[in-house]
Amino acid sequence: MSSLLFIILLGGSLVSLSSQTDLQSDVSTSNSTTERVAQHIVAPKCDCYVVSGPEPGYFQHYRFYDFRPAPARDTPKKGMKKKNDKKEKDRENMGPTGINSRHHALNGHAFFKEWNIQSWHRVGSTLFPISIVHSYDNVYITEGKASSSDGSYHLVLRSTRHEEYTSTAEVQTSAENILHCSYRVRMRLYSTSQGGSGKILPPPGGAVAGIFTYHSRNSESDIEILTIDPPNRVHYSNQPDWDPTTDEMIPEASDDIDIEVPWTDWADHRLDWLPMQSRWFLNNDLVLEKDYGVPSSPSALVLNLWSDGGQSVYMGVEWIQIAYNTSTQHVGETHDPHTQMKPAAGEPEKDPEGNDGNPDGRPVQQEDQDRDYDYDQGEYASDYDHEDSHSGDRDGGNPSEKLECAVVCQIDDVGMTGVPEVVWDASWEQH
């Protein structure tokens, strides 16, 4: 990097990025599995972000949502989990108007501002006979034995099978114009004993956990875990992975990989969606590369959990980290929301949990649908959350413009996870 002007190609466009604001952050050690170190960190002013890999990708924007230091005010009320595990209904009237008052630990958190807790439902069909109902109550922050260290909290997505439907959990970025990203989730899957001891157990079969990008059923990239599989097997794919003409799987589209760390243990699951390739990592070690079926459309990022078994299953999430670019497409313009099995037009179904989501299964957007993808500053210092101040580049940049990236930061191989470190600064050339 010997040029006085550092020019970087981002997602097919040359874009200009202005410097970021300083942010003091209270963060943890890089792996968060042992000692937790709290100290003031002054975040560098990064114009763009580089990620590790065979051919490093560069991104305009960055987010780190850390749930470990969060208060546990959002844990379900006493007796609630017991009721749900007995297949009774969750609390009712969980429409969007009540979400702020019911998710106190998430209220004000950058995650809550930038992701939507879903409430849509999918009526049972011949292919999927069990109705799915996403509930706000199935997303909360808690402290417990499932955390990786004492005093640590984590976000929970919960799924429970009831007699007539499955109560499930899903969160999705309010933005749907993400065009290429490095999407990382530190997570594990678990269940708990029925006797009230809170003992952490392996999850029963029948649950499906997903970490994926989504534009339509024919344009998505997935990390998928099935609890019926051995606990070290993960499914990686670019959709579609099934050919409706031949009624067969497309071999090039998906791979089932046995990873080194079981998904019952904490690990960093990573999906890099690049212009010409998808890459999957575990704990930043490359697992798979795929050139076939790489998505090319602006997308949302989704995290979900659903099941058809009777026992509750939990996805614990300690943090979510994203480096990403955006397109000129606005919020709310995904081609085909991933609620694929929705009722026929004119046949709305009653939501068994009383959610006020749209009856056709479309996700409820909590944010202004007409604005560009532009984040607000997080309230908690533990979120390394830049206030994007890139004048003129919020839509991903103009391909006709050739502008500079003065400060480059890496997000991998750093002293503390969630705190990027400067690897190149144009000012260095001046000395």
PDB file of C-alpha atoms in Angstrom, residues 16 80-81 102 140 172 177 187 204 217 349 420:
ATOM      1  CA  SER A  16     -15.434   7.163  -0.670  1.00  0.00           C
ATOM      2  CA  MET A  80     -43.421 -18.516  31.938  1.00  0.00           C
ATOM      3  CA  LYS A  81     -40.911 -21.056  30.691  1.00  0.00           C
ATOM      4  CA  ARG A 102     -41.781  -6.010  26.917  1.00  0.00           C
ATOM      5  CA  TYR A 140     -34.779 -12.217  25.164  1.00  0.00           C
ATOM      6  CA  GLN A 172     -33.958  -9.841  10.772  1.00  0.00           C
ATOM      7  CA  ASN A 177     -30.260  -3.611   0.893  1.00  0.00           C
ATOM      8  CA  MET A 187     -23.665 -19.119  19.251  1.00  0.00           C
ATOM      9  CA  PRO A 204     -33.565 -32.815  21.103  1.00  0.00           C
ATOM     10  CA  ARG A 217     -35.955 -18.355  -2.041  1.00  0.00           C
ATOM     11  CA  GLU A 349     -55.516 -17.331   9.319  1.00  0.00           C
ATOM     12  CA  PRO A 420     -11.186  -3.168  14.802  1.00  0.00           C
TER      13      PRO A 420
END
